[in-house]
Structure formats: C-alpha cells, structure tokens
Short mmCIF file of C-alpha atoms in Angstrom, two decimals:
data_model
loop_
_atom_site.label_atom_id
_atom_site.label_comp_id
_atom_site.label_asym_id
_atom_site.label_seq_id
_atom_site.Cartn_x
_atom_site.Cartn_y
_atom_site.Cartn_z
CA UNK A 1 14.86 -11.54 11.54
CA UNK A 2 15.87 -14.29 8.97
CA UNK A 3 14.00 -16.07 6.81
CA UNK A 4 14.42 -19.14 9.41
CA UNK A 5 11.49 -17.19 11.32
CA UNK A 6 9.42 -18.52 9.03
CA UNK A 7 10.20 -21.89 8.56
CA UNK A 8 7.27 -23.84 8.93
CA UNK A 9 9.30 -26.86 9.76
CA UNK A 10 11.36 -25.38 11.91
CA UNK A 11 10.60 -25.93 15.56
CA UNK A 12 8.50 -23.37 17.53
CA UNK A 13 9.23 -21.37 20.36
CA UNK A 14 6.69 -22.31 22.26
CA UNK A 15 7.41 -19.71 25.54
CA UNK A 16 5.60 -16.67 24.50
CA UNK A 17 2.26 -16.29 25.11
CA UNK A 18 0.27 -15.28 21.88
CA UNK A 19 -0.86 -11.84 22.43
CA UNK A 20 -3.71 -9.34 20.98
CA UNK A 21 -1.74 -6.81 18.69
CA UNK A 22 -4.23 -4.76 16.98
CA UNK A 23 -3.33 -1.66 14.52
CA UNK A 24 -4.86 1.19 14.25
CA UNK A 25 -4.88 3.36 10.97
CA UNK A 26 -6.07 7.04 11.48
CA UNK A 27 -3.80 8.63 7.97
CA UNK A 28 -4.99 9.20 4.56
CA UNK A 29 -2.36 6.83 2.03
CA UNK A 30 0.73 8.79 -0.35
CA UNK A 31 -0.27 12.57 2.06
CA UNK A 32 2.44 11.44 4.76
CA UNK A 33 4.25 7.65 4.78
CA UNK A 34 1.85 6.92 7.79
CA UNK A 35 -0.24 4.21 5.80
CA UNK A 36 2.75 2.71 4.00
CA UNK A 37 5.13 2.43 7.27
CA UNK A 38 2.08 0.72 8.69
CA UNK A 39 1.07 -2.40 6.28
CA UNK A 40 5.36 -2.80 6.40
CA UNK A 41 4.85 -3.03 9.48
CA UNK A 42 1.95 -5.46 10.02
CA UNK A 43 3.36 -7.81 6.90
CA UNK A 44 7.36 -7.96 9.55
CA UNK A 45 4.95 -8.44 12.59
CA UNK A 46 2.70 -11.71 10.69
CA UNK A 47 6.35 -13.85 11.36
CA UNK A 48 5.64 -14.11 15.51
CA UNK A 49 2.56 -15.28 14.47
CA UNK A 50 0.47 -13.39 16.97
CA UNK A 51 -3.35 -12.54 17.16
CA UNK A 52 -3.59 -10.25 14.89
CA UNK A 53 -6.49 -7.71 13.97
CA UNK A 54 -6.62 -3.90 12.05
CA UNK A 55 -8.48 -0.95 12.43
CA UNK A 56 -8.99 1.48 10.27
CA UNK A 57 -11.29 4.57 11.16
CA UNK A 58 -11.21 8.52 10.55
CA UNK A 59 -8.93 9.50 7.42
CA UNK A 60 -7.40 5.36 7.47
CA UNK A 61 -10.47 4.06 5.53
CA UNK A 62 -9.03 5.68 2.41
CA UNK A 63 -6.38 3.47 2.99
CA UNK A 64 -8.41 0.44 1.42
CA UNK A 65 -11.13 2.09 -0.93
CA UNK A 66 -10.88 -0.18 -4.41
CA UNK A 67 -9.55 1.75 -7.45
CA UNK A 68 -6.43 3.66 -6.67
CA UNK A 69 -4.33 4.56 -9.67
CA UNK A 70 -0.95 6.03 -8.41
CA UNK A 71 0.34 6.19 -11.94
CA UNK A 72 0.14 10.07 -11.89
CA UNK A 73 1.95 10.48 -9.35
CA UNK A 74 4.75 8.44 -9.38
CA UNK A 75 3.64 5.83 -6.02
CA UNK A 76 3.90 2.49 -5.60
CA UNK A 77 0.11 2.09 -5.11
CA UNK A 78 0.10 -0.63 -2.02
CA UNK A 79 -3.39 -1.13 -1.78
CA UNK A 80 -3.20 -3.91 -3.85
CA UNK A 81 -0.94 -5.62 -0.90
CA UNK A 82 -4.22 -5.67 2.12
CA UNK A 83 -5.26 -8.45 -0.59
CA UNK A 84 -3.10 -10.20 0.81
CA UNK A 85 -2.91 -9.72 4.42
CA UNK A 86 -4.88 -13.17 4.42
CA UNK A 87 -1.93 -14.81 3.09
CA UNK A 88 -0.19 -13.92 6.07
CA UNK A 89 -3.34 -15.12 8.06
CA UNK A 90 -4.07 -11.69 9.01
CA UNK A 91 -7.85 -11.54 8.67
CA UNK A 92 -9.14 -9.55 11.21
CA UNK A 93 -10.49 -5.92 9.22
CA UNK A 94 -12.03 -3.54 11.11
CA UNK A 95 -13.57 -0.21 9.30
CA UNK A 96 -15.41 2.19 11.65
CA UNK A 97 -19.03 2.60 10.65
CA UNK A 98 -19.23 6.60 11.04
CA UNK A 99 -16.22 7.72 10.07
CA UNK A 100 -17.45 5.54 6.05
CA UNK A 101 -20.03 7.78 6.22
CA UNK A 102 -18.78 10.92 7.40
CA UNK A 103 -16.44 9.87 3.85
CA UNK A 104 -19.35 9.09 2.07
CA UNK A 105 -17.91 5.24 1.35
CA UNK A 106 -19.52 1.97 1.45
CA UNK A 107 -18.98 -1.54 2.38
CA UNK A 108 -18.41 -2.23 -1.09
CA UNK A 109 -16.17 0.35 -1.74
CA UNK A 110 -13.56 -1.08 -0.12
CA UNK A 111 -10.91 -4.27 -2.09
CA UNK A 112 -11.33 -6.60 1.10
CA UNK A 113 -14.09 -7.47 2.87
CA UNK A 114 -14.16 -5.88 6.07
CA UNK A 115 -16.50 -6.54 9.18
CA UNK A 116 -17.43 -2.58 9.70
CA UNK A 117 -18.22 -1.94 13.22
CA UNK A 118 -19.61 0.92 15.09
CA UNK A 119 -17.16 3.55 17.15
CA UNK A 120 -18.45 2.05 20.43
CA UNK A 121 -17.99 -1.55 19.00
CA UNK A 122 -14.68 -0.04 18.33
CA UNK A 123 -13.18 1.06 22.02
CA UNK A 124 -14.59 -2.35 23.41
CA UNK A 125 -11.76 -4.37 20.54
CA UNK A 126 -9.11 -1.24 21.78
CA UNK A 127 -10.31 -1.94 25.13
CA UNK A 128 -9.16 -5.66 24.56
CA UNK A 129 -6.51 -5.84 23.17
CA UNK A 130 -2.30 -5.94 24.54
CA UNK A 131 -1.01 -4.31 22.18
CA UNK A 132 -2.22 -1.14 20.41
CA UNK A 133 0.14 -0.13 17.47
CA UNK A 134 -1.35 3.60 16.11
CA UNK A 135 -0.41 5.27 12.65
CA UNK B 1 27.31 -3.49 -9.58
CA UNK B 2 25.83 -3.54 -12.65
CA UNK B 3 25.56 -7.28 -13.86
CA UNK B 4 25.76 -7.68 -17.33
CA UNK B 5 23.54 -9.45 -19.40
CA UNK B 6 23.90 -10.05 -23.71
CA UNK B 7 25.93 -6.88 -24.11
CA UNK B 8 23.40 -4.35 -21.72
CA UNK B 9 24.80 -2.90 -18.31
CA UNK B 10 22.08 -3.68 -15.95
CA UNK B 11 22.20 -2.15 -11.87
CA UNK B 12 21.52 -3.55 -9.27
CA UNK B 13 21.50 -2.96 -5.35
CA UNK B 14 24.45 -4.21 -2.97
CA UNK B 15 22.81 -7.13 -2.51
CA UNK B 16 22.89 -8.27 -6.70
CA UNK B 17 18.85 -7.00 -6.35
CA UNK B 18 17.44 -5.16 -9.66
CA UNK B 19 17.48 -1.59 -8.70
CA UNK B 20 14.69 -1.54 -11.43
CA UNK B 21 12.45 -4.07 -11.40
CA UNK B 22 11.34 -3.60 -15.61
CA UNK B 23 15.14 -4.56 -16.47
CA UNK B 24 14.29 -8.21 -16.38
CA UNK B 25 14.02 -10.66 -18.64
CA UNK B 26 14.69 -14.65 -18.42
CA UNK B 27 18.20 -14.03 -19.73
CA UNK B 28 19.12 -11.79 -16.36
CA UNK B 29 17.75 -14.74 -13.87
CA UNK B 30 20.04 -16.99 -15.40
CA UNK B 31 22.93 -14.26 -15.74
CA UNK B 32 21.80 -13.87 -11.23
CA UNK B 33 21.86 -17.53 -10.66
CA UNK B 34 25.56 -18.28 -12.40
CA UNK B 35 27.10 -15.52 -10.13
CA UNK B 36 25.84 -17.94 -8.12
CA UNK B 37 26.35 -21.24 -9.61
CA UNK B 38 23.19 -22.42 -9.76
CA UNK B 39 21.19 -24.14 -12.74
CA UNK B 40 18.35 -22.75 -13.59
CA UNK B 41 15.80 -25.90 -13.81
CA UNK B 42 12.27 -26.64 -14.65
CA UNK B 43 11.05 -26.82 -10.88
CA UNK B 44 12.98 -22.98 -10.38
CA UNK B 45 11.03 -21.80 -12.91
CA UNK B 46 8.30 -22.97 -11.32
CA UNK B 47 9.17 -21.18 -8.04
CA UNK B 48 10.18 -17.65 -9.93
CA UNK B 49 6.65 -17.42 -12.59
CA UNK B 50 5.36 -18.28 -9.36
CA UNK B 51 7.38 -15.23 -7.52
CA UNK B 52 6.47 -12.71 -10.11
CA UNK B 53 3.02 -13.31 -11.27
CA UNK B 54 2.13 -13.59 -6.92
CA UNK B 55 4.81 -9.51 -6.85
CA UNK B 56 1.57 -8.38 -10.17
CA UNK B 57 -0.66 -9.12 -7.31
CA UNK B 58 -0.38 -8.23 -4.48
CA UNK B 59 2.99 -5.86 -5.10
CA UNK B 60 5.20 -7.65 -2.53
CA UNK B 61 7.85 -10.46 -2.40
CA UNK B 62 5.67 -12.93 0.15
CA UNK B 63 7.19 -14.19 3.90
CA UNK B 64 9.30 -17.59 3.36
CA UNK B 65 6.43 -19.07 5.15
CA UNK B 66 3.51 -16.89 2.97
CA UNK B 67 5.78 -18.32 -0.19
CA UNK B 68 5.88 -22.10 1.31
CA UNK B 69 2.30 -21.76 2.14
CA UNK B 70 0.99 -20.56 -1.61
CA UNK B 71 3.34 -22.60 -3.77
CA UNK B 72 2.01 -26.03 -2.28
CA UNK B 73 -1.52 -24.55 -2.95
CA UNK B 74 -0.88 -24.37 -6.34
CA UNK B 75 1.99 -27.11 -6.89
CA UNK B 76 0.83 -29.58 -4.36
CA UNK B 77 2.40 -30.70 -1.32
CA UNK B 78 5.68 -31.84 -2.75
CA UNK B 79 6.53 -28.63 -3.45
CA UNK B 80 5.00 -26.68 -0.56
CA UNK B 81 7.43 -27.27 1.68
CA UNK B 82 10.32 -26.01 3.09
CA UNK B 83 12.71 -28.79 2.31
CA UNK B 84 11.89 -28.78 -1.01
CA UNK B 85 12.38 -25.30 -1.90
CA UNK B 86 15.31 -24.66 0.50
CA UNK B 87 17.05 -27.53 -2.02
CA UNK B 88 15.94 -25.68 -4.81
CA UNK B 89 17.37 -22.32 -3.23
CA UNK B 90 20.29 -22.67 -0.44
CA UNK B 91 20.33 -19.07 0.04
CA UNK B 92 16.54 -19.25 1.42
CA UNK B 93 13.52 -19.58 -1.20
CA UNK B 94 12.34 -15.99 -0.46
CA UNK B 95 16.10 -14.54 -1.24
CA UNK B 96 17.49 -16.04 -3.67
CA UNK B 97 14.27 -16.58 -5.61
CA UNK B 98 13.03 -12.96 -5.34
CA UNK B 99 16.35 -11.82 -6.45
CA UNK B 100 15.72 -14.29 -9.75
CA UNK B 101 12.36 -13.68 -10.65
CA UNK B 102 14.08 -9.33 -10.14
CA UNK B 103 11.92 -8.17 -7.10
CA UNK B 104 12.22 -6.96 -4.87
CA UNK B 105 13.49 -8.82 -1.10
CA UNK B 106 11.17 -9.47 0.23
CA UNK B 107 9.86 -8.28 3.42
CA UNK B 108 11.53 -8.50 6.93
CA UNK B 109 14.26 -9.93 5.59
CA UNK B 110 17.60 -9.06 6.57
CA UNK C 1 -5.30 34.89 -5.63
CA UNK C 2 -4.40 30.60 -5.62
CA UNK C 3 -5.15 28.91 -2.57
CA UNK C 4 -3.57 25.50 -2.62
CA UNK C 5 -4.50 23.09 0.28
CA UNK C 6 -2.75 20.04 0.51
CA UNK C 7 -4.29 18.78 3.68
CA UNK C 8 -7.76 16.26 4.05
CA UNK C 9 -10.60 18.40 5.25
CA UNK C 10 -11.36 15.84 8.18
CA UNK C 11 -7.47 15.75 9.22
CA UNK C 12 -6.90 20.08 9.44
CA UNK C 13 -8.70 22.32 9.82
CA UNK C 14 -7.29 23.99 6.44
CA UNK C 15 -9.35 23.63 3.98
CA UNK C 16 -12.06 25.00 6.45
CA UNK C 17 -9.56 27.90 7.32
CA UNK C 18 -9.10 28.69 3.88
CA UNK C 19 -12.90 28.84 2.58
CA UNK C 20 -13.18 31.70 5.43
CA UNK C 21 -10.36 33.58 3.86
CA UNK C 22 -11.73 34.53 0.51
CA UNK C 23 -11.67 37.87 -1.33
CA UNK C 24 -13.44 38.63 -4.50
CA UNK C 25 -11.21 37.33 -7.17
CA UNK C 26 -9.47 33.81 -5.92
CA UNK C 27 -9.10 30.37 -6.85
CA UNK C 28 -9.10 27.16 -4.22
CA UNK C 29 -6.51 24.22 -5.69
CA UNK C 30 -7.08 21.15 -3.73
CA UNK C 31 -3.95 18.98 -4.40
CA UNK C 32 -2.01 15.97 -2.46
CA UNK C 33 -4.42 15.08 0.34
CA UNK C 34 -5.92 18.16 0.36
CA UNK C 35 -8.48 15.93 -2.25
CA UNK C 36 -10.63 14.96 -0.37
CA UNK C 37 -12.25 18.14 0.30
CA UNK C 38 -13.26 17.36 -3.66
CA UNK C 39 -15.48 14.57 -2.81
CA UNK C 40 -19.32 14.21 -2.92
CA UNK C 41 -21.48 12.59 0.32
CA UNK C 42 -19.19 14.00 3.02
CA UNK C 43 -19.38 16.08 6.10
CA UNK C 44 -17.15 18.23 4.46
CA UNK C 45 -18.69 18.80 1.19
CA UNK C 46 -21.53 21.11 2.35
CA UNK C 47 -19.37 23.78 2.99
CA UNK C 48 -17.12 23.58 -0.38
CA UNK C 49 -20.70 23.20 -2.38
CA UNK C 50 -21.00 26.35 -0.80
CA UNK C 51 -17.76 28.27 -1.19
CA UNK C 52 -18.21 26.68 -5.09
CA UNK C 53 -20.93 29.01 -5.71
CA UNK C 54 -18.24 32.77 -5.52
CA UNK C 55 -15.06 30.87 -6.25
CA UNK C 56 -13.69 28.24 -8.12
CA UNK C 57 -12.53 25.27 -7.29
CA UNK C 58 -9.95 23.19 -8.51
CA UNK C 59 -8.35 19.49 -8.09
CA UNK C 60 -5.70 18.23 -9.30
CA UNK C 61 -5.90 14.57 -11.29
CA UNK C 62 -2.98 12.91 -10.29
CA UNK C 63 -3.97 13.17 -7.12
CA UNK C 64 -7.91 12.48 -7.04
CA UNK C 65 -6.80 9.01 -9.22
CA UNK C 66 -4.60 7.75 -7.33
CA UNK C 67 -7.01 7.89 -4.13
CA UNK C 68 -9.45 6.17 -6.41
CA UNK C 69 -11.84 8.91 -5.92
CA UNK C 70 -12.45 9.91 -9.64
CA UNK C 71 -16.44 8.91 -9.49
CA UNK C 72 -16.71 11.03 -6.55
CA UNK C 73 -15.86 14.57 -7.05
CA UNK C 74 -18.41 17.20 -6.70
CA UNK C 75 -19.65 18.68 -9.63
CA UNK C 76 -18.31 22.01 -10.93
CA UNK C 77 -15.14 20.85 -9.36
CA UNK C 78 -12.25 21.77 -12.22
CA UNK C 79 -9.44 18.62 -12.72
CA UNK C 80 -6.85 19.46 -14.01
CA UNK C 81 -3.42 17.89 -14.76
CA UNK C 82 0.40 19.16 -13.40
CA UNK C 83 0.14 21.08 -16.60
CA UNK C 84 -2.77 23.16 -15.82
CA UNK C 85 -1.25 23.61 -11.69
CA UNK C 86 1.10 25.20 -13.52
CA UNK C 87 -0.67 27.77 -15.12
CA UNK C 88 -3.00 28.35 -12.30
CA UNK C 89 0.15 29.19 -10.51
CA UNK C 90 0.91 31.73 -13.54
CA UNK C 91 -2.56 33.77 -13.90
CA UNK C 92 -2.87 34.64 -10.77
CA UNK C 93 -0.74 37.07 -9.25
CA UNK C 94 0.24 35.63 -5.38
CA UNK C 95 -0.42 32.03 -4.28
CA UNK C 96 -1.45 30.71 -0.59
CA UNK C 97 -0.65 27.49 0.34
CA UNK C 98 -2.46 26.03 3.60
CA UNK C 99 -0.40 23.29 4.99
#
C-alpha cells in the first residue's frame, strides 16, 4: 500500500463490496505481541474503508484499561492509540460484559467509550461478520 | 545514514527517519528539508507541529487520509485537502512531513 | 523456594498450579502478565488471598504500572522493583519459573 490509497480526492474504487470485519482481541497487552499486532493491522486495514468492529473479550479487555504507564518496563505504551481510532472512522468498539466483570473492571475504567455487551450478543456479533480476524 | 546538525551527528534509518525521536529539534527538521531541496515555510511548520502534537497524543503518525481530515478540522478546509498538502510536501504529506517532524513512518505506508 | 509466574491467571493455569505446589517457606513473585493475578475483585482473587495467608506474594511494580493496575492490587501483596526482584532471587536457595 502506498500513500496514494488514502488520498481522499483520489478516485474511489467502487468495484469492491464493503464487508463486515471484526477484530477479536483476547490477549493482555505487553506480555505478548498480539495486542499491538492487532492494533497495527486495524490501522493499516483502515485504508480499505470496510465496515470494521473491534471486540475485546477475555484478557483482551485489559488492552483498553486507563492508566497504563510503561516507562518502567521500557516498552511503548500503545493504549493512547485506541483513542485515535475514531479519526480512522473505527467507532464500533465492544467489550464483553462477562470478561469485564470477571476482572473487576467497569465501564468507566476504559480509555475510550466502549459498548458493553453480553456473551450472547457478542456471539451474534461474531456470527454476523464476513471476516473475523482473531488475535 | 547519519546526518550532521550544528556539529552533532544524528542517526537516521535508511530512509532518513530519525532513529531516536528525542534527537529532534527545529534545526534537524531544516537540515532534513535541505537534503530534499525544500525550504520550510510557515505553512510547512504548521503541518510539522500538528504532526508532533498528534503523535504526542496518540503515539502514532497518522495515515494521510486521517491527517488531511484532522488538518481540515484544525486549520480549515483550505488546508485540509490533498492538493494543498501535496504541494507543500510533494513526496507525500504523511511520509515527508512525518520525517521532518522526527516521527516514524506512518503505519501502513510502504 | 521462590516461584515466579509470568502468565495471566485468566489465560493459563500457571498461577493455579503454582499455588497448589507451594511448600513451607516458599514465596511467589508475579511478573509480566502474571501480575494480573495480584488484583482485587477478579475471578482469581479468592485463591490468591487464600495462598497469601501462608506464603508471601510479591508483584513486580513496573509490570503493574505498565498495565494500569496500580490501584487494584490485593492488600498484603508486596510490590517490588527490579532490585527487589534480584534480592528475592538471592534470598531463596532456588527458583522455579512457572511459564
């Protein structure tokens, strides 16, 4: 991909159908590379103007918790980047209620507004996608 | 590929982006622009400073589409369009301006 | 013996297994994603609090802070920095890492 794909005045390729993409995030940040890799794929793929949703469940809910300070472990704190997603027109962010509660977290603990949904609704969200990418 | 600014050697990667973001200052930006035969005007600085603020807040360099939209929001539609930004930064606003701003190459640019 | 755990208790059973294998005088140090085992109000809190009655449990503060968990640590778990980590290793005759 080059910069040209993102140029807003470039001719739009209208031949492709918009598909529903869901990124499923299930891993805690920093201990493994999954969370950061997922975020990078989301940002890169945002250029393709698809219908994107992000789901955070199991330990993935830890990715979007406020108050992360990573100086002490000398790793980049990528949690502020979730706040940039709105500018990339990615506004459908879901947290699974059961996962959140099992970790003692509540809606106000997240760095961006999240839609809190139950496992059953999450299952329906997954079911309704064209493409599910799991991290 | 190190560059020399005011007698100090500063490391960059093979494409000229700073290896260490904290090495940045305005003189570094001017030196990088000189290599590209680009004289930095007030309009250039406006974009460079915007990018630095964006990075501080979000920890990424924005994609060009996002940059264009955000510049439009902050500086008005005269500046928030591809034509204006490509005229300022012919190598690509995100790539070239990010380099002068001392940021890494935007995620998703080859 | 010092036991280190670096996996989240809600992702792997390393912490659970570790806590079942503690002998007299053993201590536990939670590091990396293992620090999620040090938190209040989670599905694993009770097990950890139970173990805390008979064994000292430590957590590496830089890992707690990186994950934004600084206000959620169970009372009684001691926070250590990297020097404290080294001290713990030096104080114990042997170390077992639960991966």
